[in-house]
Coordinates of C-alpha atoms in Angstrom, one line a residue:
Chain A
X1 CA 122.9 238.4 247.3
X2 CA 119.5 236.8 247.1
X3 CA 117.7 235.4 243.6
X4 CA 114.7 237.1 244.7
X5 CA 114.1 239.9 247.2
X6 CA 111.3 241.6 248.8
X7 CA 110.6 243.4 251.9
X8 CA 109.3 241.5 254.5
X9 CA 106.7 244.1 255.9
X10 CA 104.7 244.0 257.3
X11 CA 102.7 246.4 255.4
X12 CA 99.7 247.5 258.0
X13 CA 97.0 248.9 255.9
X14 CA 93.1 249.6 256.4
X15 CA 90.7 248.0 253.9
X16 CA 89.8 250.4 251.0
X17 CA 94.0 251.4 251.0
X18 CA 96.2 250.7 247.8
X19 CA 99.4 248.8 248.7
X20 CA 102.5 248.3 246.5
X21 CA 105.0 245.7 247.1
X22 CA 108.0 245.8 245.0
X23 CA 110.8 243.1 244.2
X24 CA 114.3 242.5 242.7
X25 CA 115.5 239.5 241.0
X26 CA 119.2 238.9 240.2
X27 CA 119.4 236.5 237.0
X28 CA 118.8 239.2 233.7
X29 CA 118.4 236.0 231.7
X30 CA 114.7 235.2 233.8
X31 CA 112.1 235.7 231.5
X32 CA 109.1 234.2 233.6
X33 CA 108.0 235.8 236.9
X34 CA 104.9 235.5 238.9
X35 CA 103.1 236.7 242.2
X36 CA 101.8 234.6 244.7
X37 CA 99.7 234.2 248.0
X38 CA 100.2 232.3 250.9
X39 CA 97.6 232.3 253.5
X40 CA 98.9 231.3 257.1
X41 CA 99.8 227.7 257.1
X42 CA 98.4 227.0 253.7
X43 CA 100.3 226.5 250.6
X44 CA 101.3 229.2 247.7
X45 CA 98.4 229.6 245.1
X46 CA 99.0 231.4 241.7
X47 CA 98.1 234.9 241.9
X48 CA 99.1 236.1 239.1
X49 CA 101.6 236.1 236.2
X50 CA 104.0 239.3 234.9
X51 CA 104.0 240.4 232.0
X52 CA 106.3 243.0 230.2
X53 CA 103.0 245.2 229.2
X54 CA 102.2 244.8 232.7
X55 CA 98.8 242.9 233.6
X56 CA 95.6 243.7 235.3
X57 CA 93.0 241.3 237.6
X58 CA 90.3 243.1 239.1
X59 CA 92.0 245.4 241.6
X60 CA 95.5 243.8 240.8
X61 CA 98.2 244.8 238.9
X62 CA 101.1 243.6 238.4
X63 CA 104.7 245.4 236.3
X64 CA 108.2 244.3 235.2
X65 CA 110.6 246.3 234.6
X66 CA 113.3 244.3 232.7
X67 CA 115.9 246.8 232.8
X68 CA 115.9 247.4 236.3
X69 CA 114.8 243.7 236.9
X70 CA 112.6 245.1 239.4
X71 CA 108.6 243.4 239.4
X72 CA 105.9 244.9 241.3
X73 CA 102.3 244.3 243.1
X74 CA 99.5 247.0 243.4
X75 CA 96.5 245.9 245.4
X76 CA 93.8 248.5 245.3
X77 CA 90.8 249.2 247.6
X78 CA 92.0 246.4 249.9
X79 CA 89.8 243.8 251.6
X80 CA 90.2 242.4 254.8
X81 CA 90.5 239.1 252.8
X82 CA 93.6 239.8 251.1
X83 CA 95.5 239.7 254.6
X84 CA 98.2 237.0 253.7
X85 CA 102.0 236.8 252.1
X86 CA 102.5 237.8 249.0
X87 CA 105.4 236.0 247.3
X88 CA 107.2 237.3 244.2
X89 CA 108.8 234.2 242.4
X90 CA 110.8 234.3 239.2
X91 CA 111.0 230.9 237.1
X92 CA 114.9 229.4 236.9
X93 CA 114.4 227.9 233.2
X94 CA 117.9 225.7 233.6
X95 CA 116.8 224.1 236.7
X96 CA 112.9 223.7 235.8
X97 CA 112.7 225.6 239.3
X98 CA 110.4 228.5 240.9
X99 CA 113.1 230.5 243.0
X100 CA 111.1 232.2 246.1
X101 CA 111.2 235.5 247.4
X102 CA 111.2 235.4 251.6
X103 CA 107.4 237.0 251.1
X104 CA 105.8 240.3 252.0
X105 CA 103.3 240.3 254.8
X106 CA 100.5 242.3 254.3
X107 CA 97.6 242.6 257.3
X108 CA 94.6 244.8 256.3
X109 CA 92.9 246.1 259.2
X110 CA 89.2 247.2 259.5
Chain B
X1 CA 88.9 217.6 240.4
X2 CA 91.0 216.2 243.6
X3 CA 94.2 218.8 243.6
X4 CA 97.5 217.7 244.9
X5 CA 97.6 215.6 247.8
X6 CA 100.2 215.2 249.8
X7 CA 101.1 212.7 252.8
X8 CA 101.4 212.5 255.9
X9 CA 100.4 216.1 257.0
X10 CA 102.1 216.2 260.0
X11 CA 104.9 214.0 261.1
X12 CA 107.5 214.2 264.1
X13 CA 110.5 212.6 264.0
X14 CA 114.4 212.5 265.9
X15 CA 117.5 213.2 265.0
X16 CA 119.3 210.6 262.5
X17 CA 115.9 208.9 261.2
X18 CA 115.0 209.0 258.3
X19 CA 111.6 210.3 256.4
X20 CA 109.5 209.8 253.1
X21 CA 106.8 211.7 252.0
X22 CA 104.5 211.3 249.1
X23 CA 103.1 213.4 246.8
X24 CA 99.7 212.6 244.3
X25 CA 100.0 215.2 241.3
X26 CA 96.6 216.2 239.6
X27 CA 95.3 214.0 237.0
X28 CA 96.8 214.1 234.1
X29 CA 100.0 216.0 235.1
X30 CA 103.0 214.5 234.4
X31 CA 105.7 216.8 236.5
X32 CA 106.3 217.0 240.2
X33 CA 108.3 219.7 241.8
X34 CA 109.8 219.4 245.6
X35 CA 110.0 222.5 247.5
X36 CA 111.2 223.1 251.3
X37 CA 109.6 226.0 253.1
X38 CA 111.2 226.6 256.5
X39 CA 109.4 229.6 258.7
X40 CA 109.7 232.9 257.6
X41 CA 111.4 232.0 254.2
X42 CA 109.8 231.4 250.7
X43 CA 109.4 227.8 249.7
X44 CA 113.1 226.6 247.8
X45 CA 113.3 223.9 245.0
X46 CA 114.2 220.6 245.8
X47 CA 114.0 218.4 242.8
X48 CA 111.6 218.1 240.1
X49 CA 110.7 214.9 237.9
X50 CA 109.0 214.6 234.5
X51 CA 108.1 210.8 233.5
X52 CA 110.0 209.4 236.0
X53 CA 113.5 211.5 235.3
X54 CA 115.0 214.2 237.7
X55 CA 115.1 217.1 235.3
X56 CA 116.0 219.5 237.8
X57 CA 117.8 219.3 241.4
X58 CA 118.3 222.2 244.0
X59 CA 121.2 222.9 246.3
X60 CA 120.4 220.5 248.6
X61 CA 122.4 217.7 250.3
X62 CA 122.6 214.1 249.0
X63 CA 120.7 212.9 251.9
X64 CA 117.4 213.8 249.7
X65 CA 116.6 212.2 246.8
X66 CA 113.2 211.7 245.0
X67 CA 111.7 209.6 242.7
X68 CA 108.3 209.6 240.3
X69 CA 106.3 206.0 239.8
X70 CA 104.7 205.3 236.3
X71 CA 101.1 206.7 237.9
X72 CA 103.3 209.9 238.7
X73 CA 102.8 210.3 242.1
X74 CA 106.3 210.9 243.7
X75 CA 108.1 210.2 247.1
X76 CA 110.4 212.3 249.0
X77 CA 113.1 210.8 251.4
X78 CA 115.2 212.6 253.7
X79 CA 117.8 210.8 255.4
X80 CA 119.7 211.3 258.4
X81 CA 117.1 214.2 259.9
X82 CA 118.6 217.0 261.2
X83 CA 117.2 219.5 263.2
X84 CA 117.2 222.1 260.5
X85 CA 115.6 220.1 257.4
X86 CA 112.2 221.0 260.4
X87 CA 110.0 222.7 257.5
X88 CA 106.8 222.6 255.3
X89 CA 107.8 220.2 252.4
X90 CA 105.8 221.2 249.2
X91 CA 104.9 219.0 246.0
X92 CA 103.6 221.2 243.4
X93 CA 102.5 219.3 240.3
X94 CA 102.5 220.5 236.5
X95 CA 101.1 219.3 233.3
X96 CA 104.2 218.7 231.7
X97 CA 107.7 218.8 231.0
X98 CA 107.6 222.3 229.7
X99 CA 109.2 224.9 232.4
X100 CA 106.8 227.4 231.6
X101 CA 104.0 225.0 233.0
X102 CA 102.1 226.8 236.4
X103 CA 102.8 224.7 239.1
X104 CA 100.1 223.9 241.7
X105 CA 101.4 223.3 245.0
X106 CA 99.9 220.4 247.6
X107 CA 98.7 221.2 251.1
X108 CA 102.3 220.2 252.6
X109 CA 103.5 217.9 255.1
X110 CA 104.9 219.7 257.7
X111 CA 107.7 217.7 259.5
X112 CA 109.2 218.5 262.8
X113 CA 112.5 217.1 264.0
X114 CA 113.6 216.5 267.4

């Protein structure tokens, strides 16, 4: 089984659509977890961090469940802009390491 | 403020060479992270260094290894390429040696193997 999984989409949407993308991890202990981005040929960039309360940014928001060690994404009123892979990533605290999900593609059409 | 800069950006090698890249953290940082991205798949840790020690090491082969110079900048070496280590290599740099530190990630070098 996998650290970190997602499904890979994609996840066809038209702008002004809300999206979810959901995620499982596999190590109880993680405390840490994150979203985030990936344009095409560009490198990750911090989305966002998870937090237990859950978190909002602008029409992002982001929820752990610890129990079910499932995290989630909801990206309302989509823009064409936010056409990229979203990558849920849980910190590995032993090995100083961010362990990767494979990435949810998410393509927002006009 | 100059991110992390990573070098070459592209580089093509063949079979059985071998292959360093380097990696500039941001100013001030103290930590570099490795990461491998091959297509399709999320980026997976390599190493990471924190004043010049490996503190952490991925399930990779002993033909990669790493090290950190006193500015903190970092080198990756691969030797023996085989086709499959073809993949976006990552640097990510953080502030310090605490795990909880966000990592920023450089632009990547992609290398191809022939």
């Amino acid at each position: 089984r996998k650290e970190v999984e997602q499904d890979p989409g994609p996840f066809n949407v038209p702008e002004g659509a809300t999206v979810a993308f959901n995620c499982t991890y596999s190590n109880s202990a993680s405390q840490s977890f994150f979203w985030y981005r990936q344009d095409c040929r560009k490198e990750p960039k911090l989305l966002m961090s998870v937090y237990s309360s859950g978190n909002e940014d602008g029409r992002f928001t982001a929820q752990l469940n610890r129990a079910s060690q499932y995290i989630s994404l909801l990206i309302r009123d989509s823009k064409l802009s936010d056409s990229a892979t979203y990558l849920c990533v849980v910190l590995d605290t032993g090995r100083r390491a961010l362990t990767f999900g494979s990435g949810t593609r998410l393509q927002v059409q006009p | 403020d100059a991110g992390v800069t990573q070098s070459p950006t592209h580089l093509i090698k063949t079979r059985g060479q071998q292959v360093t890249l380097r990696c500039s953290p941001i100013s001030g940082h103290k930590s570099v992270s490795w990461y491998q991205q091959v297509l399709g798949q999320g980026p997976q840790f390599i190493f990471q260094y924190y004043e010049k020690e490996e503190r952490g090491r991925g399930n990779f082969p002993d033909r990669f290894s790493a090290r950190q110079f006193p500015n903190y900048s970092s080198e990756l070496n691969v030797n023996a390429l085989l086709l499959g280590d073809s993949a976006l290599y990552l640097c990510a740099s953080s502030l310090g040696g605490v795990s909880t530190d966000t990592q920023y990630f450089g632009p990547g070098t992609r290398l191809t193997v022939l």
